[in-house]
Coordinates of C-alpha atoms in Angstrom, one line a residue:
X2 CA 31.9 47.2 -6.0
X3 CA 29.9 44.3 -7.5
X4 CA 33.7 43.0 -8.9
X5 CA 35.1 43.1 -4.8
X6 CA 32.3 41.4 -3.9
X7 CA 32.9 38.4 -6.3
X8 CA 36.4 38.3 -5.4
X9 CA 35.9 38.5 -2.3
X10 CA 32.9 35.6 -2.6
X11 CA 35.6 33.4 -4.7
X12 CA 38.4 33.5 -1.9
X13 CA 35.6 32.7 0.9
X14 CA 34.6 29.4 -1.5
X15 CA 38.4 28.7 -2.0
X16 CA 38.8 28.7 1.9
X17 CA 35.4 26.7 2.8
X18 CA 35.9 24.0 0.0
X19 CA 40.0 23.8 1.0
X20 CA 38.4 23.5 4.8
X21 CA 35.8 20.9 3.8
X22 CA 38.3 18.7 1.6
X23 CA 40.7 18.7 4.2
X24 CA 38.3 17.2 7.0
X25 CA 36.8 14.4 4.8
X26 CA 40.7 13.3 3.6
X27 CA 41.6 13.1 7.4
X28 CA 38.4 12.4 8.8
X29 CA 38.2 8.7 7.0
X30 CA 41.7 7.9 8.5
X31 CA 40.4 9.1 12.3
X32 CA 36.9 7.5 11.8
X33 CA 36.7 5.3 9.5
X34 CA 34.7 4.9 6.3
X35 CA 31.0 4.9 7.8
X36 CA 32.0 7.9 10.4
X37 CA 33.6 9.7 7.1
X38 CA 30.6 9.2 5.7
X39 CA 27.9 11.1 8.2
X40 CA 30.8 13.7 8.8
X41 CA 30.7 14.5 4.9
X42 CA 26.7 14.8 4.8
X43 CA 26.7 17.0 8.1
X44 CA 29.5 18.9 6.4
X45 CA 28.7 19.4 3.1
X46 CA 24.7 21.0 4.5
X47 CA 26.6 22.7 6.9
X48 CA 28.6 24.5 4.2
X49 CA 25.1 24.5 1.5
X50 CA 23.6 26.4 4.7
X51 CA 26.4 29.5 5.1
X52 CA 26.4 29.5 1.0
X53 CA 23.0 30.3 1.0
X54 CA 23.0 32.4 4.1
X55 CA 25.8 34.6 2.9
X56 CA 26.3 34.8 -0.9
X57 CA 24.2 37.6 -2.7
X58 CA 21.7 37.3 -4.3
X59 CA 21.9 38.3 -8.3
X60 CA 20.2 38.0 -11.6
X61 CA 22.1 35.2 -12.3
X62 CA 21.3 33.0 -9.1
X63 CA 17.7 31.8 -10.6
X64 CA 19.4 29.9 -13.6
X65 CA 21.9 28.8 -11.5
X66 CA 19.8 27.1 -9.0
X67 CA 19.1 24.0 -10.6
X68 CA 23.3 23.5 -11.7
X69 CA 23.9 24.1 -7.9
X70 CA 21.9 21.6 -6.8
X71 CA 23.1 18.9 -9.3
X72 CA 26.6 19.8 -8.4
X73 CA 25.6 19.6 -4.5
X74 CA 24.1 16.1 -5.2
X75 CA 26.6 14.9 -7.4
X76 CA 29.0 15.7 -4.2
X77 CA 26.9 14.1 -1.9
X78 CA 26.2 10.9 -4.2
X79 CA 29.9 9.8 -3.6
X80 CA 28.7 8.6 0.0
X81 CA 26.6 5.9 -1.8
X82 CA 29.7 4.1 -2.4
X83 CA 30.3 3.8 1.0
X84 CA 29.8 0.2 2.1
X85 CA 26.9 -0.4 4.8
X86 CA 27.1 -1.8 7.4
X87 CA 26.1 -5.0 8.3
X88 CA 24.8 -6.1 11.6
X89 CA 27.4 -9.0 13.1
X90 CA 25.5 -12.4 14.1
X91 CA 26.4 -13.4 17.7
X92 CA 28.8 -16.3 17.3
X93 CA 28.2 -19.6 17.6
X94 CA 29.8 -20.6 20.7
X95 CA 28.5 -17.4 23.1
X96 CA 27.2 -19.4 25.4
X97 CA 30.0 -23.0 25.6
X98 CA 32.3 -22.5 28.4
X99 CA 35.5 -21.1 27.7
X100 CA 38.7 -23.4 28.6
X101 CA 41.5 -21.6 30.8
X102 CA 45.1 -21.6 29.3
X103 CA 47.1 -24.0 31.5
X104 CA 49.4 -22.4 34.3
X105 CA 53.1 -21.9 32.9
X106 CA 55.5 -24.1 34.2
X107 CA 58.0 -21.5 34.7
X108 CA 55.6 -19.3 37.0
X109 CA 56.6 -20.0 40.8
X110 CA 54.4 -22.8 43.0
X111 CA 52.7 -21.2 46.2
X112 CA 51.0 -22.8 49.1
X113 CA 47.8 -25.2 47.7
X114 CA 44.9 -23.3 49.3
X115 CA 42.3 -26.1 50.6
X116 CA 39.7 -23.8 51.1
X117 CA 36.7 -24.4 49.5
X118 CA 36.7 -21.8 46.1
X119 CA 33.2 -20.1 45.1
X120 CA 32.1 -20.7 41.8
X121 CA 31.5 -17.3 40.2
X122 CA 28.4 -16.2 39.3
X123 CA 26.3 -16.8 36.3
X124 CA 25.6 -14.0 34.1
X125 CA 22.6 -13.9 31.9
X126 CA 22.9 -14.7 28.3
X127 CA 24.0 -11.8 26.2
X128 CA 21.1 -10.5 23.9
X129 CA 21.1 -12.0 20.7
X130 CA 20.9 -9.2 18.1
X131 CA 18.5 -8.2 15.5
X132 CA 19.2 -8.1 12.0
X133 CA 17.4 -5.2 9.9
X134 CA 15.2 -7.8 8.6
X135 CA 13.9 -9.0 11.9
X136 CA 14.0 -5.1 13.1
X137 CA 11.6 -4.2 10.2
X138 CA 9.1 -7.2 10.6
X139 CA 8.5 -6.3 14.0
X140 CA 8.0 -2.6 13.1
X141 CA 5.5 -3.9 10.8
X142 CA 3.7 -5.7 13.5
X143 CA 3.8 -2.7 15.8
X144 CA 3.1 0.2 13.8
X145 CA 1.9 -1.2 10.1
X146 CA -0.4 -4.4 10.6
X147 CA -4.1 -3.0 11.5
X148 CA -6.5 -5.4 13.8
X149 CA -9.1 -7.4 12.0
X150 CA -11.9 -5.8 13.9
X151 CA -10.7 -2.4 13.4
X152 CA -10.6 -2.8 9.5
X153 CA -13.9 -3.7 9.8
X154 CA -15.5 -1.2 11.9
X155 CA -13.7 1.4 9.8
X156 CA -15.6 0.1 6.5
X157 CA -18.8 -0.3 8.2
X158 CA -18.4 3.2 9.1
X159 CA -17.1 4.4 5.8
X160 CA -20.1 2.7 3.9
X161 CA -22.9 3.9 6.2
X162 CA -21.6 7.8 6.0
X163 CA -22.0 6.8 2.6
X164 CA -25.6 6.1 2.2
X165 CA -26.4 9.1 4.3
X166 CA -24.8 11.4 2.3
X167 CA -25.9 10.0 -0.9
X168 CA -29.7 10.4 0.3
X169 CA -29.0 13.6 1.4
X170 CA -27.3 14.8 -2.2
X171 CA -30.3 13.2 -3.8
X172 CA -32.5 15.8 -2.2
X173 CA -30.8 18.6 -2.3
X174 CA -29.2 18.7 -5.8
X175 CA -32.4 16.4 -7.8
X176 CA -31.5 17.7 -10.3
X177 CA -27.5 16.8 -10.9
X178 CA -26.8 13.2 -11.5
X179 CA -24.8 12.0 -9.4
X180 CA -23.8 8.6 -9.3
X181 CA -23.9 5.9 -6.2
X182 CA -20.8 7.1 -3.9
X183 CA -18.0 4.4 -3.1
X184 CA -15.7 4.0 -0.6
X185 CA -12.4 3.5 -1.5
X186 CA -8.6 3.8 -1.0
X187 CA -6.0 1.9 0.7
X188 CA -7.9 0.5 3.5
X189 CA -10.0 -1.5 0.1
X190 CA -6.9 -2.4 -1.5
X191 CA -4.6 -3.8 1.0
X192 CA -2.5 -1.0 1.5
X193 CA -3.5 0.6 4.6
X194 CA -0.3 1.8 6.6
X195 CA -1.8 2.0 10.3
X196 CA -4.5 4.3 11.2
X197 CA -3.5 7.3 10.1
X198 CA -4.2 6.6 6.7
X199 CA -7.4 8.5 4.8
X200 CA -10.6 6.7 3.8
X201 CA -11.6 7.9 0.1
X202 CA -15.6 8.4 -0.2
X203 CA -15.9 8.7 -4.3
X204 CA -18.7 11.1 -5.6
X205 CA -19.1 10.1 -9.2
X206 CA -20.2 12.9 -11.8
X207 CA -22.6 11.5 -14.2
X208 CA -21.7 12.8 -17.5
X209 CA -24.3 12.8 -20.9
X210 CA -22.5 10.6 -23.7
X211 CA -21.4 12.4 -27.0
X212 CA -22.1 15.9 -24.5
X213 CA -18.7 16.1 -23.4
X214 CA -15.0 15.2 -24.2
X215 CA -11.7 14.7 -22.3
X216 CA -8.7 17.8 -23.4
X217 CA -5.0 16.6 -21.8
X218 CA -3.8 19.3 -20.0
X219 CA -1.0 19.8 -22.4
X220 CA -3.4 21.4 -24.8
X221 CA -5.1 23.9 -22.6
X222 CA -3.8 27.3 -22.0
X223 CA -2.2 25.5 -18.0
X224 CA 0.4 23.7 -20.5
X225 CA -0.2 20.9 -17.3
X226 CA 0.6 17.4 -17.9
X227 CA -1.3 16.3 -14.7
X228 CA -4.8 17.6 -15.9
X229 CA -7.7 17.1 -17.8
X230 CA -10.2 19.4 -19.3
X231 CA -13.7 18.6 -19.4
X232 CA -15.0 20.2 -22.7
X233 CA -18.7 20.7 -23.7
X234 CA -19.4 19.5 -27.1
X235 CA -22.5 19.7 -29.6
X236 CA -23.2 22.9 -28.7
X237 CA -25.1 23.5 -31.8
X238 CA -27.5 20.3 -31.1
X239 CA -27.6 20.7 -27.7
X240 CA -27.1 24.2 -26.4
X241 CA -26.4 25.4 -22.7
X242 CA -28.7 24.5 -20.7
X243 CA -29.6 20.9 -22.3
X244 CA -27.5 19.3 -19.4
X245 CA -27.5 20.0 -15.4
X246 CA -24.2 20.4 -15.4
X247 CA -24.1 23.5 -18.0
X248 CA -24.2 26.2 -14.8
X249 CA -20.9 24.6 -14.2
X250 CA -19.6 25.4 -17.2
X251 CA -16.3 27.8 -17.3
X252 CA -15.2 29.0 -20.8
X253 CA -17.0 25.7 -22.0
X254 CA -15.5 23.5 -19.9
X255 CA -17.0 21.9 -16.8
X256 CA -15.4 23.8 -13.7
X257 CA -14.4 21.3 -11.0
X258 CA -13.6 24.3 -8.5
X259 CA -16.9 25.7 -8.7
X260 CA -18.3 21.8 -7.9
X261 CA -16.1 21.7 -5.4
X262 CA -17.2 25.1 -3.8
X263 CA -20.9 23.7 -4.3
X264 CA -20.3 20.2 -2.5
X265 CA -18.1 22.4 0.3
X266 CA -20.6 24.5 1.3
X267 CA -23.0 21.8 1.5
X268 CA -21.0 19.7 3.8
X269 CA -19.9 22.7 6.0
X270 CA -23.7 23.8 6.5
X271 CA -26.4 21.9 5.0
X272 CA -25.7 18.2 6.0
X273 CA -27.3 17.1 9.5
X274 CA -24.2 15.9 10.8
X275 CA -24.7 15.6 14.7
X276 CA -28.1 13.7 13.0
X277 CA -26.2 11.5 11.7
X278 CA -23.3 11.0 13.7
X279 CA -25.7 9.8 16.6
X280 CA -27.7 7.5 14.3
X281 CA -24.4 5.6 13.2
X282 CA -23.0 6.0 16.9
X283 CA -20.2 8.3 16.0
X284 CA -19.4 12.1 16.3
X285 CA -18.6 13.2 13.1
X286 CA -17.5 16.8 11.9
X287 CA -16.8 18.5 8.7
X288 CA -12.8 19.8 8.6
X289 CA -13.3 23.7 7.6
X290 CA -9.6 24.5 7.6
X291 CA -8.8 22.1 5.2
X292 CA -8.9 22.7 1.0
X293 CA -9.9 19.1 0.8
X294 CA -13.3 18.1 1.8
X295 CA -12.3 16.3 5.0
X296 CA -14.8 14.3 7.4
X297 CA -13.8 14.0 11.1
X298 CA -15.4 10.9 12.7
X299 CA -14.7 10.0 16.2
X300 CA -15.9 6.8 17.2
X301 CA -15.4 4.8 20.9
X302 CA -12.9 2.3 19.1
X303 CA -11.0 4.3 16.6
X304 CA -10.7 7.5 15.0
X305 CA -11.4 7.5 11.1
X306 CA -10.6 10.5 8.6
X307 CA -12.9 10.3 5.4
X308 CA -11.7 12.3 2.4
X309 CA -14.8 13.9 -0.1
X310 CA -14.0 13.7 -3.3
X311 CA -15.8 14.4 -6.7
X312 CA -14.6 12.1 -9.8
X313 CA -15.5 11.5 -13.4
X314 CA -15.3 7.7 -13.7
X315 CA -13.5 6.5 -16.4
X316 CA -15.8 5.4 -18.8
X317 CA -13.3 2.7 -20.7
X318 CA -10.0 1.1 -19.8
X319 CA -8.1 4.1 -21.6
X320 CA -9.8 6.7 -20.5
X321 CA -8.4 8.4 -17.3
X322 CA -9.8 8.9 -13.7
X323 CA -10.1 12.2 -12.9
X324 CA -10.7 14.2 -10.0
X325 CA -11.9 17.6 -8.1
X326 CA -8.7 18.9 -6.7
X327 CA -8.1 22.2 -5.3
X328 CA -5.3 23.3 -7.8
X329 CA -4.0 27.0 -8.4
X330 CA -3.0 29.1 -11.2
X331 CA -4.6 28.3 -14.3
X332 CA -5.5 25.0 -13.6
X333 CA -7.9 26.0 -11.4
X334 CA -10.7 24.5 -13.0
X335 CA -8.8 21.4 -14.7
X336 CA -9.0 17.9 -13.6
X337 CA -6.1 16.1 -11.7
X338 CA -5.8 12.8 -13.2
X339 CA -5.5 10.0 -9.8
X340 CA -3.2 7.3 -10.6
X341 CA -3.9 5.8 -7.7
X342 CA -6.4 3.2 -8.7
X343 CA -3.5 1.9 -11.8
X344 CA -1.0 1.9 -9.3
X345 CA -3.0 -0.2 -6.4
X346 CA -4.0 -3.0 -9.6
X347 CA -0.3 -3.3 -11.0
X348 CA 0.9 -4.0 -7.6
X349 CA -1.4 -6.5 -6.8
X350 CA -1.4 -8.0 -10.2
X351 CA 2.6 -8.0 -9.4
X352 CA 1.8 -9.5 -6.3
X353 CA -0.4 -11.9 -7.2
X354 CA 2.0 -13.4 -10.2
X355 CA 4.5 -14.4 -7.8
X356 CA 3.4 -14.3 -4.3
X357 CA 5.5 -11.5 -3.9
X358 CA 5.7 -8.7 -1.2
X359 CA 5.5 -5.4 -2.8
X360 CA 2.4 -4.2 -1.2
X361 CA 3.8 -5.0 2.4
X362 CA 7.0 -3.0 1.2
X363 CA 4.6 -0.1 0.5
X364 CA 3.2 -0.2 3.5
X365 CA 6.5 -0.2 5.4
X366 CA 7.7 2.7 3.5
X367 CA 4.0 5.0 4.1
X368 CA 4.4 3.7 7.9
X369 CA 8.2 5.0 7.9
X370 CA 7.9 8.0 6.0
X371 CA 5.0 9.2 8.3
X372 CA 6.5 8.8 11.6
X373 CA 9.6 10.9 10.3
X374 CA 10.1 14.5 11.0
X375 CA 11.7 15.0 7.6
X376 CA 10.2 12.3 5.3
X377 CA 6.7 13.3 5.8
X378 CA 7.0 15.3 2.7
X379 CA 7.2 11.9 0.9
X380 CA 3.5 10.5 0.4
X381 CA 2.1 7.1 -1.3
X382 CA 2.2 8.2 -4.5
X383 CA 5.8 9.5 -4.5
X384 CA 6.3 5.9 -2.7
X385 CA 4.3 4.0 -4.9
X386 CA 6.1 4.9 -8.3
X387 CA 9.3 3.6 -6.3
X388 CA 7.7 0.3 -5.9
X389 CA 6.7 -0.7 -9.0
X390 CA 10.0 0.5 -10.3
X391 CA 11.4 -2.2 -8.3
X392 CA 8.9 -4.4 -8.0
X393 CA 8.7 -4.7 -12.1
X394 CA 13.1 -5.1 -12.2
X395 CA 14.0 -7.6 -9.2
X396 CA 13.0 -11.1 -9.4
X397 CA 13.1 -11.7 -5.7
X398 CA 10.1 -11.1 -3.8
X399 CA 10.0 -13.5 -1.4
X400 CA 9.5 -12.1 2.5
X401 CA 13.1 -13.1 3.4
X402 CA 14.0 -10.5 1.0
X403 CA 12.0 -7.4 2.1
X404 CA 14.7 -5.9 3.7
X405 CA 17.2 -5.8 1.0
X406 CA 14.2 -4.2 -1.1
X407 CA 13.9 -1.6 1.6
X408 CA 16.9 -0.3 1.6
X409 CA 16.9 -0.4 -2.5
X410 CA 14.1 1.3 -2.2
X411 CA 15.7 4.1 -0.1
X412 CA 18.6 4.0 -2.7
X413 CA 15.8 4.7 -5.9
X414 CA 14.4 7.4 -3.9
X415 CA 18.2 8.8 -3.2
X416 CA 18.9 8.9 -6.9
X417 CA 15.5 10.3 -8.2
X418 CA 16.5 13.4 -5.4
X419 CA 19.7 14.0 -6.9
X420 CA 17.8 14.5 -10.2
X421 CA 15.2 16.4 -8.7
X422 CA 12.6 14.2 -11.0
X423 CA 10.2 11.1 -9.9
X424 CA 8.6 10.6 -13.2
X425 CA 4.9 8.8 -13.3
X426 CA 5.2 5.4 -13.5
X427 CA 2.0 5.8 -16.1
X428 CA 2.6 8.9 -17.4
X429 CA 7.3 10.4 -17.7
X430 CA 6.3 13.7 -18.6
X431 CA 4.8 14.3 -15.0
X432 CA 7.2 14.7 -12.4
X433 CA 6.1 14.0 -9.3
X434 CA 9.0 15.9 -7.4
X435 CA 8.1 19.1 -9.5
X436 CA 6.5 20.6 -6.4
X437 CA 9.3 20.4 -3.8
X438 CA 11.5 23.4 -3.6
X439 CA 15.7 22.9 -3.0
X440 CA 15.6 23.1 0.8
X441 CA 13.0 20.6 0.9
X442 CA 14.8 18.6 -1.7
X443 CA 18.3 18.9 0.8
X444 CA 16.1 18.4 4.1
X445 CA 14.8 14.3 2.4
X446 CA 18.1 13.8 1.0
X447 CA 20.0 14.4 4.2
X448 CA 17.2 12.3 5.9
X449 CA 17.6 9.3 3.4
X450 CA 21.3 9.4 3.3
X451 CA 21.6 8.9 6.8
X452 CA 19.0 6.2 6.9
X453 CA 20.9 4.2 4.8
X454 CA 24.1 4.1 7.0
X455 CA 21.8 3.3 9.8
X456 CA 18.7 2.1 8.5
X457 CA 17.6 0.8 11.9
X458 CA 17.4 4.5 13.3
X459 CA 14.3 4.8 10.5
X460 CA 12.0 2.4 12.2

């Protein structure tokens, strides 16, 4: 039975790839290159789709997965030879009169009419049309570019939620030693892609020197290159109990779930916020449905989303910033390490070297991705590591020059799919595309594919 089934498997996948082959040979000679091009990508996840739908499923299918895919992509990545194209300027002469051919001599002379001939009537100018770069400055202006005053307002807020819940921390938890909290993020750093985009509020963990020590995640029992393990050393000068933050302590390391339960509940039901929300003019509310430690605040001019998080502040250049993050498995109580704050001073150290405009291509690509049914999946950091990829290789940075680097951009992003891996910028043994499963792999390579014959449709 299992034999029949594979043959009869085999002849189905003889008659679909013969099918598919024989539309893309004639489908370039009917439509053309570009039209070839978005009939082979509909085609080609059309045929994925009923593979998936209809083969059975074996022991064998799990090792295969990842050969599939390459050998899907590797398909797919002979569409990035296709040529794009380019949008046509309007000529020259649109708008010049156009001179009649003389009558032929040989055509037969009729009555001259005297009558007075109406002129015909003039049309408007044609439209001039909009190359990508134009098309992606003014979606920067519309839906990137944040108002002055709104900026401001939204760090006025973000600093006096601040204060408030530093004061309050202070008396409940006397004890812990928390550090002053800081607002931070893209809207600091010159990154902020619209309104949309989160406002960090930075509680530092104040941790005893020669009392503790940083463990990669590579050596812990999670085997995860992400995280950090906060160990508790000189436990035979100092035993538990010697520091606050030894009833945090987890196998003897510090737990950052169990701080993160402790902050959670204290922000879902101890802080005052309707008390403070009137006294800074705002309504603000704790987000209970969320894993992250979210802060809804409402105000009359905007609406401002302020992300809680716990950090242990790196306490020299090489050490790593570390965060609370609500991770699963066995790196439950580990520390993600947040590139973030690397990433946002190479760029601008980039930037600032040559005037350049990778920042403003960062933005363009958060504002993009967002807006996109399929690309929301992609989020700065995946977008970041792009950047600075490029933004370290081409020499060009100049603003006439931001579109070409968008659609390179797209391209990197295309390729690192295909390969399943985005490796950290910082850090190649993390993969940053190590979460995404195969369909959601397919869904932003379809998405990006088809951007790139038609960028414009993206914005």
């Amino acid at each position: 039975m299992a034999e029949f089934s594979q043959k009869r498997g085999k002849q189905r996948d003889e008659v679909l790839g013969g099918t598919v082959d024989f539309l893309l040979a004639n489908a370039r000679l009917v439509l053309g290159v570009g039209g070839a091009a978005v009939l082979g990508i509909a085609t080609l996840a059309v045929k994925r789709l009923i593979d998936r739908a209809t083969s059975p499923r074996d022991e064998d299918d799990a090792k295969g997965d990842s050969t599939c895919l390459e050998e899907s992509w590797k398909e797919l990545s002979l569409l990035k030879a296709t040529p794009r194209q380019q949008a046509r300027s309007p000529p020259a002469a649109l708008s010049q009169p156009v001179a009649l051919p003389a009558p032929s001599p040989a055509a037969p002379q009729g009555p001259t009419d005297t009558r007075p001939q109406m002129s015909p009537p003039l049309s408007s100018p044609a439209p001039l049309c909009l190359t990508f770069q134009e098309k992606l400055l003014a979606f920067e202006r519309d839906h990137v570019t944040i108002p002055a005053a709104h900026v401001a307002l939204a760090k006025q807020l973000a600093g006096d939620i601040a204060l408030e819940l530093q004061a309050y921390l202070r008396n409940k938890f006397p004890e812990l030693p928390f550090g002053a909290l800081v607002p931070s993020g893209p809207l600091y750093d010159g990154l902020q892609a619209g309104a949309a985009d989160r406002v960090c509020l930075l509680v530092p963990v104040v941790l005893e020197e020669g009392l503790w020590s940083l463990v990669p995640g590579l050596d812990t029992v999670a085997r995860d290159p992400r995280c950090w393990a906060v160990r508790r050393t000189q436990l035979e000068f100092r035993p538990r109990g010697s520091s606050p933050w030894d009833r945090f302590l987890v196998g003897g390391y510090l737990s950052s779930r169990v701080l993160l339960e402790l902050l959670r509940k204290a922000l879902a039901s101890s802080v005052n916020w309707p008390a403070i929300g009137g006294l800074l003019g705002c309504l603000i509310r704790p987000s209970v449905a969320s894993e992250e430690l979210l802060l809804e605040v409402q105000h009359e001019r905007l609406e401002l989303t302020v992300t809680v998080l716990l950090a242990v502040p790196a306490a020299a250049t090489e050490d790593p910033f570390l965060l609370a993050w609500p991770l699963e498995g066995l790196a439950g109580n580990l520390w993600l390490q947040d590139w973030y704050p690397a990433e946002a001073a190479r760029l601008r150290a980039l930037d600032d070297r040559d005037a350049g405009t990778r920042r403003r291509l960062l933005r363009l690509l958060c504002g993009v991705c967002r807006g996109h049914p399929a690309l929301g999946r992609l989020d700065r950091g995946h977008l970041s590591q792009v950047v600075l990829r490029l933004g370290e290789a081409e020499a060009d940075w100049a603003e006439a020059a931001l579109g070409e680097r968008f659609l390179q951009a797209l391209e990197a992003l295309i390729d690192s799919l295909a390969r399943a891996s985005l490796p950290c910028h910082f850090n190649p043994g993390v993969n940053l595309f190590g979460s995404l499963r195969a369909e959601e792999i397919d869904d932003l390579g379809f998405a990006l594919y088809s951007g790139l014959q038609a960028p414009e449709w993206l914005l």
